[in-house]
Coordinates of C-alpha atoms in Angstrom, one line a residue:
M1 CA -70.0 -54.4 6.6
T2 CA -73.2 -53.0 8.0
S3 CA -76.7 -54.1 7.5
H4 CA -78.4 -50.7 7.0
P5 CA -80.8 -50.5 4.0
W6 CA -78.4 -48.7 1.7
H7 CA -81.0 -48.7 -1.1
R8 CA -83.3 -46.5 1.0
D9 CA -81.0 -43.8 2.2
G10 CA -81.7 -41.5 -0.8
S11 CA -78.2 -41.6 -2.1
L12 CA -76.5 -42.9 -5.2
H13 CA -74.1 -45.8 -4.4
F14 CA -71.1 -46.8 -6.6
A15 CA -70.3 -50.4 -7.3
V16 CA -67.9 -52.4 -9.4
G17 CA -68.3 -56.0 -10.6
V18 CA -65.9 -58.9 -11.1
E19 CA -66.9 -60.9 -14.2
D20 CA -68.1 -64.3 -12.9
T21 CA -69.5 -66.3 -15.8
F22 CA -69.2 -70.0 -15.0
V23 CA -70.0 -72.6 -17.6
P24 CA -67.9 -75.5 -16.3
Q25 CA -69.3 -78.2 -18.7
S26 CA -67.7 -78.8 -22.1
R27 CA -68.1 -81.2 -25.0
P28 CA -65.9 -81.8 -28.0
G29 CA -64.9 -78.5 -29.7
E30 CA -65.6 -76.5 -26.5
R31 CA -63.7 -75.2 -23.6
A32 CA -65.2 -74.6 -20.1
I33 CA -65.6 -71.0 -19.2
D34 CA -64.6 -70.0 -15.6
E35 CA -63.8 -66.3 -15.6
Y36 CA -62.3 -66.5 -12.2
A37 CA -59.8 -69.1 -13.6
L38 CA -59.2 -67.1 -16.8
T39 CA -58.6 -63.8 -14.9
E40 CA -56.7 -65.6 -12.2
H41 CA -59.1 -64.3 -9.6
Y42 CA -59.0 -67.6 -7.7
D43 CA -55.3 -66.8 -6.9
R44 CA -55.4 -63.0 -6.8
W45 CA -58.7 -62.3 -5.0
H46 CA -57.0 -60.7 -2.0
G47 CA -55.5 -58.0 -4.0
D48 CA -58.4 -57.8 -6.4
L49 CA -60.8 -56.8 -3.6
A50 CA -58.3 -54.2 -2.5
L51 CA -58.6 -52.7 -6.0
A52 CA -62.3 -52.3 -5.6
A53 CA -61.8 -50.5 -2.3
D54 CA -59.1 -48.3 -3.9
A55 CA -61.5 -47.3 -6.7
G56 CA -63.9 -46.0 -4.1
A57 CA -66.6 -48.6 -4.6
E58 CA -69.0 -49.3 -1.7
L59 CA -70.6 -52.3 -3.3
V60 CA -69.1 -55.2 -5.4
R61 CA -71.2 -57.4 -7.6
W62 CA -69.4 -60.7 -7.0
G63 CA -70.4 -64.3 -7.8
V64 CA -70.1 -67.6 -5.9
P65 CA -68.7 -70.4 -8.0
W66 CA -71.3 -73.0 -7.1
H67 CA -69.5 -75.7 -9.1
R68 CA -66.4 -75.3 -6.8
I69 CA -68.0 -74.9 -3.4
E70 CA -70.3 -78.0 -3.9
P71 CA -68.1 -80.3 -6.0
E72 CA -70.3 -83.3 -5.2
Q73 CA -73.9 -83.1 -4.3
G74 CA -74.2 -82.4 -0.6
R75 CA -70.4 -82.0 0.0
W76 CA -69.4 -78.4 0.7
D77 CA -65.9 -77.0 0.3
W78 CA -66.1 -73.6 2.0
G79 CA -62.4 -72.8 2.5
W80 CA -61.7 -70.4 -0.3
L81 CA -65.1 -68.7 -0.1
D82 CA -64.7 -68.2 3.7
R83 CA -61.4 -66.4 3.1
V84 CA -62.9 -64.2 0.4
M85 CA -65.9 -63.2 2.5
D86 CA -63.6 -62.4 5.5
R87 CA -61.7 -60.1 3.1
F88 CA -64.9 -58.3 2.1
A89 CA -65.6 -57.7 5.8
E90 CA -62.0 -56.5 6.4
L91 CA -62.2 -54.0 3.7
R92 CA -65.7 -52.9 4.6
L93 CA -66.9 -53.6 1.1
R94 CA -70.5 -54.8 0.7
P95 CA -70.9 -57.7 -1.8
I96 CA -74.0 -58.1 -3.8
V97 CA -73.7 -61.8 -4.2
D98 CA -74.4 -63.4 -7.6
L99 CA -75.6 -66.9 -6.8
M100 CA -76.3 -68.1 -10.3
H101 CA -74.2 -66.8 -13.2
Y102 CA -74.8 -69.2 -16.0
G103 CA -73.5 -72.6 -14.8
T104 CA -74.6 -75.5 -12.6
P105 CA -72.2 -77.9 -10.9
L106 CA -70.9 -80.8 -13.0
W107 CA -72.8 -83.4 -10.9
M108 CA -76.2 -82.0 -12.0
D109 CA -77.3 -84.1 -15.0
G110 CA -79.2 -82.1 -17.6
E111 CA -78.1 -78.9 -15.9
F112 CA -81.0 -76.4 -15.9
A113 CA -83.4 -79.0 -17.5
N114 CA -82.9 -81.3 -14.5
P115 CA -86.3 -81.4 -12.7
D116 CA -84.5 -81.0 -9.4
Y117 CA -82.7 -77.8 -10.4
P118 CA -85.1 -75.4 -8.7
K119 CA -84.9 -77.3 -5.4
R120 CA -81.1 -77.7 -5.6
V121 CA -80.4 -74.1 -6.4
A122 CA -82.6 -73.1 -3.4
E123 CA -80.7 -75.4 -1.1
Y124 CA -77.4 -74.0 -2.2
S125 CA -78.6 -70.4 -1.9
A126 CA -79.8 -70.9 1.6
A127 CA -76.5 -72.6 2.6
V128 CA -74.5 -69.5 1.4
A129 CA -76.8 -67.0 3.0
E130 CA -76.8 -68.9 6.3
R131 CA -73.0 -69.3 6.4
Y132 CA -72.2 -65.6 5.9
A133 CA -75.0 -64.0 7.9
H134 CA -72.6 -63.4 10.8
L135 CA -70.5 -61.1 8.5
G136 CA -73.5 -59.0 7.6
V137 CA -73.6 -60.4 4.0
A138 CA -77.2 -59.5 3.1
D139 CA -77.4 -58.5 -0.5
Y140 CA -78.2 -61.2 -3.1
T141 CA -79.0 -61.6 -6.8
P142 CA -80.6 -65.1 -7.0
V143 CA -80.1 -65.3 -10.8
N144 CA -78.0 -63.0 -13.0
E145 CA -79.5 -62.1 -16.4
P146 CA -82.1 -64.9 -16.4
M147 CA -83.5 -63.9 -19.8
I148 CA -80.1 -63.9 -21.5
H149 CA -79.5 -67.2 -19.7
A150 CA -82.7 -68.7 -21.0
L151 CA -81.8 -67.6 -24.6
F152 CA -78.3 -69.0 -24.6
S153 CA -79.3 -72.3 -22.8
G154 CA -82.7 -72.7 -24.3
E155 CA -83.1 -71.1 -27.7
Y156 CA -79.7 -70.8 -29.2
A157 CA -78.4 -74.2 -28.0
Y158 CA -75.1 -72.4 -27.2
W159 CA -74.7 -73.4 -23.5
P160 CA -75.9 -76.5 -21.6
P161 CA -78.4 -78.1 -21.7
Y162 CA -78.3 -77.0 -25.4
L163 CA -82.1 -76.8 -25.9
S164 CA -83.3 -74.9 -29.0
G165 CA -86.2 -73.0 -30.4
P166 CA -89.2 -71.5 -28.7
A167 CA -90.0 -74.8 -26.8
G168 CA -86.4 -74.8 -25.4
L169 CA -86.6 -71.2 -24.5
T170 CA -89.9 -71.5 -22.5
T171 CA -88.6 -74.6 -20.8
M172 CA -85.5 -72.7 -19.6
V173 CA -87.6 -69.7 -18.6
G174 CA -89.8 -71.9 -16.4
Q175 CA -86.9 -73.7 -14.8
L176 CA -84.8 -70.6 -14.1
A177 CA -87.8 -68.6 -12.8
R178 CA -88.8 -71.5 -10.4
G179 CA -85.3 -71.7 -9.1
F180 CA -85.3 -67.9 -8.7
V181 CA -88.4 -67.9 -6.6
L182 CA -87.4 -70.8 -4.5
A183 CA -83.9 -69.4 -3.9
Q184 CA -85.2 -66.0 -2.8
R185 CA -87.7 -67.6 -0.5
A186 CA -85.0 -69.9 1.0
I187 CA -82.7 -67.0 1.6
G188 CA -85.5 -65.1 3.3
D189 CA -86.1 -68.1 5.6
V190 CA -82.6 -68.1 6.9
L191 CA -81.6 -64.4 6.7
D192 CA -83.5 -61.5 8.3
G193 CA -83.1 -58.3 6.4
A194 CA -81.9 -59.7 3.1
V195 CA -81.9 -57.3 0.2
F196 CA -82.7 -58.8 -3.2
V197 CA -81.3 -57.2 -6.3
H198 CA -83.0 -58.6 -9.3
V199 CA -80.7 -58.2 -12.4
D200 CA -81.4 -58.7 -16.1
A201 CA -80.0 -57.3 -19.3
G202 CA -81.7 -54.2 -20.7
M203 CA -82.4 -54.8 -24.3
R204 CA -84.0 -52.5 -26.9
F205 CA -85.1 -53.2 -30.5
T206 CA -85.4 -50.7 -33.3
G207 CA -85.3 -50.4 -37.0
D208 CA -87.9 -52.2 -39.2
T209 CA -89.7 -53.7 -36.3
D210 CA -93.1 -53.1 -38.0
A211 CA -92.1 -54.8 -41.2
P212 CA -94.6 -57.6 -41.8
E213 CA -91.9 -60.3 -41.6
H214 CA -90.6 -59.0 -38.3
R215 CA -93.6 -57.6 -36.5
E216 CA -94.6 -60.6 -34.5
H217 CA -91.0 -61.6 -33.5
A218 CA -90.0 -58.0 -32.6
A219 CA -93.2 -57.6 -30.5
R220 CA -92.3 -60.8 -28.6
L221 CA -88.7 -59.7 -28.0
K222 CA -89.8 -56.4 -26.6
E223 CA -92.0 -58.1 -24.0
Q224 CA -89.6 -61.0 -23.5
V225 CA -87.0 -58.6 -22.0
F226 CA -89.2 -58.5 -18.9
L227 CA -90.6 -62.1 -18.9
V228 CA -88.6 -63.7 -16.1
E229 CA -89.1 -60.7 -13.8
D230 CA -92.8 -60.6 -14.6
L231 CA -93.1 -64.3 -13.8
V232 CA -91.3 -64.2 -10.4
T233 CA -93.2 -61.1 -9.4
G234 CA -96.6 -62.8 -10.2
R235 CA -97.5 -60.6 -13.2
V236 CA -98.0 -63.3 -15.8
G237 CA -101.7 -64.3 -16.3
D238 CA -103.8 -64.8 -19.3
A239 CA -103.8 -61.0 -20.0
H240 CA -100.0 -60.9 -20.3
A241 CA -98.8 -60.3 -23.8
L242 CA -96.7 -63.4 -23.8
A243 CA -99.3 -65.8 -22.3
P244 CA -100.3 -67.1 -25.8
F245 CA -96.6 -67.7 -26.5
L246 CA -96.1 -69.7 -23.3
R247 CA -99.3 -71.7 -23.8
G248 CA -98.3 -72.4 -27.3
N249 CA -95.1 -74.0 -26.1
G250 CA -96.6 -76.3 -23.4
W251 CA -97.3 -74.1 -20.4
T252 CA -100.4 -75.2 -18.5
D253 CA -102.8 -73.5 -16.1
A254 CA -100.8 -75.1 -13.3
D255 CA -97.6 -73.4 -14.5
F256 CA -99.3 -70.0 -14.5
A257 CA -100.9 -70.7 -11.1
W258 CA -97.6 -71.6 -9.5
F259 CA -96.1 -68.2 -10.2
A260 CA -99.2 -66.3 -9.3
E261 CA -99.3 -68.0 -5.9
A262 CA -95.7 -67.7 -5.1
P263 CA -94.4 -64.2 -6.1
V264 CA -91.2 -62.7 -4.8
R265 CA -90.4 -59.0 -4.9
P266 CA -87.2 -57.1 -5.7
D267 CA -85.8 -54.6 -3.3
V268 CA -83.8 -53.2 -6.2
V269 CA -84.3 -53.8 -9.9
G270 CA -81.0 -54.0 -11.7
V271 CA -80.6 -53.1 -15.4
N272 CA -77.5 -54.1 -17.3
Y273 CA -76.8 -51.7 -20.2
Y274 CA -74.0 -51.7 -22.7
P275 CA -74.4 -48.9 -25.3
L276 CA -72.5 -50.8 -28.0
H277 CA -74.6 -53.9 -27.6
S278 CA -78.0 -53.3 -25.9
T279 CA -79.9 -51.9 -28.9
E280 CA -80.5 -54.4 -31.7
V281 CA -81.7 -53.4 -35.2
F282 CA -84.2 -55.2 -37.3
E283 CA -83.7 -54.8 -41.1
A284 CA -86.5 -55.4 -43.6
G285 CA -86.0 -58.6 -45.5
V286 CA -83.0 -59.7 -43.3
F287 CA -83.3 -62.4 -40.7
H288 CA -81.1 -63.1 -37.7
S289 CA -81.8 -65.5 -34.9
G290 CA -79.8 -63.4 -32.4
G291 CA -77.0 -64.1 -29.9
F292 CA -73.4 -65.1 -30.8
P293 CA -74.6 -67.7 -33.3
D294 CA -76.3 -65.2 -35.6
P295 CA -76.3 -61.6 -34.2
R296 CA -78.4 -58.7 -35.3
P297 CA -76.8 -55.4 -36.1
V298 CA -76.5 -53.0 -33.1
Q299 CA -77.0 -49.3 -32.7
D300 CA -75.3 -47.1 -30.1
D301 CA -78.1 -45.0 -28.5
G302 CA -75.9 -43.9 -25.7
V303 CA -77.4 -42.3 -22.6
E304 CA -80.8 -42.0 -24.3
G305 CA -81.1 -45.8 -24.4
L306 CA -79.8 -46.1 -20.8
A307 CA -82.4 -43.6 -19.5
E308 CA -85.2 -45.2 -21.3
L309 CA -84.5 -48.6 -19.8
L310 CA -84.1 -47.4 -16.3
R311 CA -87.3 -45.4 -16.5
A312 CA -89.1 -48.5 -17.9
A313 CA -87.9 -50.7 -15.0
A314 CA -88.9 -48.2 -12.4
D315 CA -92.3 -47.7 -13.9
R316 CA -93.0 -51.4 -14.4
Y317 CA -91.9 -52.7 -11.0
G318 CA -92.3 -49.7 -8.7
A319 CA -89.0 -50.4 -6.9
P320 CA -85.7 -48.5 -6.8
V321 CA -83.5 -49.2 -9.8
M322 CA -79.8 -49.6 -10.2
L323 CA -77.5 -49.7 -13.2
T324 CA -76.0 -53.0 -12.4
E325 CA -73.5 -53.3 -15.3
T326 CA -72.2 -50.8 -17.8
C327 CA -69.1 -50.0 -19.8
V328 CA -67.8 -49.8 -23.3
T329 CA -65.2 -52.1 -24.8
G330 CA -62.7 -49.7 -26.3
T331 CA -59.9 -47.3 -25.7
V332 CA -59.3 -45.6 -22.4
E333 CA -60.6 -42.4 -23.9
A334 CA -63.8 -44.1 -25.0
R335 CA -64.3 -45.6 -21.6
L336 CA -63.7 -42.3 -19.8
A337 CA -66.2 -40.6 -22.0
W338 CA -68.8 -43.2 -21.3
L339 CA -68.1 -43.2 -17.6
D340 CA -68.7 -39.5 -17.4
A341 CA -71.8 -39.5 -19.6
S342 CA -73.5 -42.4 -17.9
V343 CA -72.8 -41.1 -14.4
A344 CA -74.3 -37.7 -15.5
A345 CA -77.3 -39.5 -16.9
L346 CA -78.0 -41.2 -13.6
H347 CA -77.8 -37.8 -11.8
D348 CA -80.2 -36.4 -14.3
L349 CA -82.7 -39.2 -13.8
R350 CA -82.5 -38.8 -10.0
A351 CA -83.2 -35.0 -10.5
E352 CA -86.3 -36.0 -12.4
G353 CA -87.5 -38.1 -9.5
V354 CA -86.5 -41.6 -10.7
D355 CA -85.3 -43.6 -7.7
V356 CA -81.9 -44.6 -9.0
V357 CA -79.8 -46.0 -6.2
G358 CA -76.7 -47.5 -7.8
Y359 CA -74.1 -47.2 -10.5
T360 CA -71.9 -50.2 -11.4
W361 CA -68.9 -50.3 -13.7
W362 CA -68.5 -53.8 -15.1
P363 CA -65.9 -55.2 -14.8
L364 CA -63.3 -54.1 -12.2
F365 CA -60.6 -55.5 -14.5
D366 CA -60.7 -56.8 -18.0
M367 CA -62.5 -60.1 -18.8
Y368 CA -62.4 -62.7 -21.6
E369 CA -65.1 -62.9 -24.2
W370 CA -67.5 -65.9 -24.1
T371 CA -66.3 -66.8 -27.6
Y372 CA -63.3 -68.3 -25.8
R373 CA -65.5 -71.4 -25.3
H374 CA -65.6 -72.2 -29.0
S375 CA -62.0 -71.2 -29.9
Q376 CA -58.5 -72.7 -29.6
D377 CA -56.8 -69.3 -29.4
P378 CA -55.0 -68.3 -26.3
R379 CA -57.0 -66.3 -23.7
E380 CA -55.3 -63.0 -24.7
A381 CA -57.0 -63.2 -28.1
H382 CA -60.3 -62.9 -26.3
R383 CA -59.5 -60.2 -23.8
L384 CA -62.0 -57.4 -23.7
T385 CA -60.7 -53.9 -22.8
M386 CA -63.4 -53.1 -20.4
G387 CA -61.9 -52.7 -16.9
L388 CA -60.8 -50.0 -14.6
W389 CA -57.6 -52.1 -14.5
E390 CA -56.1 -53.7 -17.6
L391 CA -55.0 -57.3 -17.5
Q392 CA -51.5 -57.8 -18.9
E393 CA -49.8 -61.1 -19.6
R394 CA -46.5 -61.4 -17.8
A395 CA -44.2 -64.2 -16.9
D396 CA -45.7 -64.6 -13.5
G397 CA -49.3 -64.3 -14.7
L398 CA -51.8 -61.6 -15.2
A399 CA -50.8 -58.2 -13.9
R400 CA -53.5 -55.7 -12.9
V401 CA -52.5 -52.4 -14.5
R402 CA -54.3 -49.3 -13.3
T403 CA -55.8 -47.1 -15.9
P404 CA -57.0 -43.4 -15.7
I405 CA -60.6 -44.8 -15.6
A406 CA -60.0 -46.1 -12.1
D407 CA -59.1 -42.5 -11.0
R408 CA -62.2 -41.0 -12.7
F409 CA -64.5 -43.6 -11.1
R410 CA -63.0 -42.7 -7.7
F411 CA -63.6 -39.1 -8.4
H412 CA -67.3 -39.7 -9.1
A413 CA -67.7 -42.0 -6.1
D414 CA -65.9 -39.5 -3.8
Q415 CA -68.1 -36.7 -4.9
V416 CA -71.3 -38.5 -4.0
A417 CA -69.8 -39.8 -0.7
A418 CA -68.8 -36.2 0.2
Q419 CA -72.3 -34.9 -0.6
R420 CA -73.8 -37.7 1.5
S421 CA -71.5 -36.8 4.4
Q422 CA -72.5 -33.2 4.2
E423 CA -76.2 -34.0 4.3
K424 CA -75.8 -36.2 7.3
S425 CA -73.9 -33.5 9.2
R426 CA -76.7 -31.0 8.7

């Protein structure tokens, strides 16, 4: 791995992701979610990373299981992670390291509501960055999808610490955003040349958003998409559209001042976009709270929705943008069609002058839906057909079965790599 600023070389870079949701806590009627265990990545990591290289990816969005590498506070177990990071270096793959992907260690009472969470996540983040600096690991996402995270942990009471309502949401927003800021600063203190890829879910809202019964809620949701990123970059003051909402749920002048005085900046702004899920529809007279507990209808706006969200991120933050997750859950033919259409859309945006620096197919191989947590069905009942490789249950575990999507992804990646090589040789 090299430490050149890949996001500034004027090219489009292809990435894959390994699904890395970790919610290790459980309570009666729930199962822990650890996608690395469900997909057998803990055992098959060596070959899995070879698949990423075989697909032509340069970058891999890949998460550290904090709950495993720090099983007790202050006691680190680096053995497995050391081997994985050595494998990244061997394959000359560049990891974009997800440090927080939905779950705290089991020893942290109260999870994200613990008053020490921001400090502890910063300590952990710095420890990871310092340990792998010698391998050239320089790209970090401090918190993946913090706004989705705040909703599931703070408004929907779906994940620990099971807070609910607007007060729960704003509590989680504050905790996650503080941890985000402290983690990025801590990494910067131990690692020269770190590249920070800020990632959140791109969400759009359409339909009867101006209906009197929906107007205020829909307006909040449209701004809320950006709330955590606005906070960590120091953009939330009294003039911000959501300042009254935050103040109405307990935020003080000191809270606003803390973020204004301690901003961090993204080197790349990542947008996660799924055409079958990322546009939610309001219907007059119909009320949904959102999320898995009570979802709103969705509308497939295809590449139009994708382009809108990437332009909005580029305009709002003035940084390079990256499509950090995309796919459709469906047949091979449906996935091939979306791969071609979404790659073409990014090339079109770049031709318009939008600084799009990366494309990520998520995930590298199939994953298991989060509904597994509240089910007693076997994992296969929750498998999502999303990957470049399909997961197949066999007597010796989960086989990785190549699909034509892997070959098409490689075709697109190779085209861009060849163009980059030609430009360098001129």
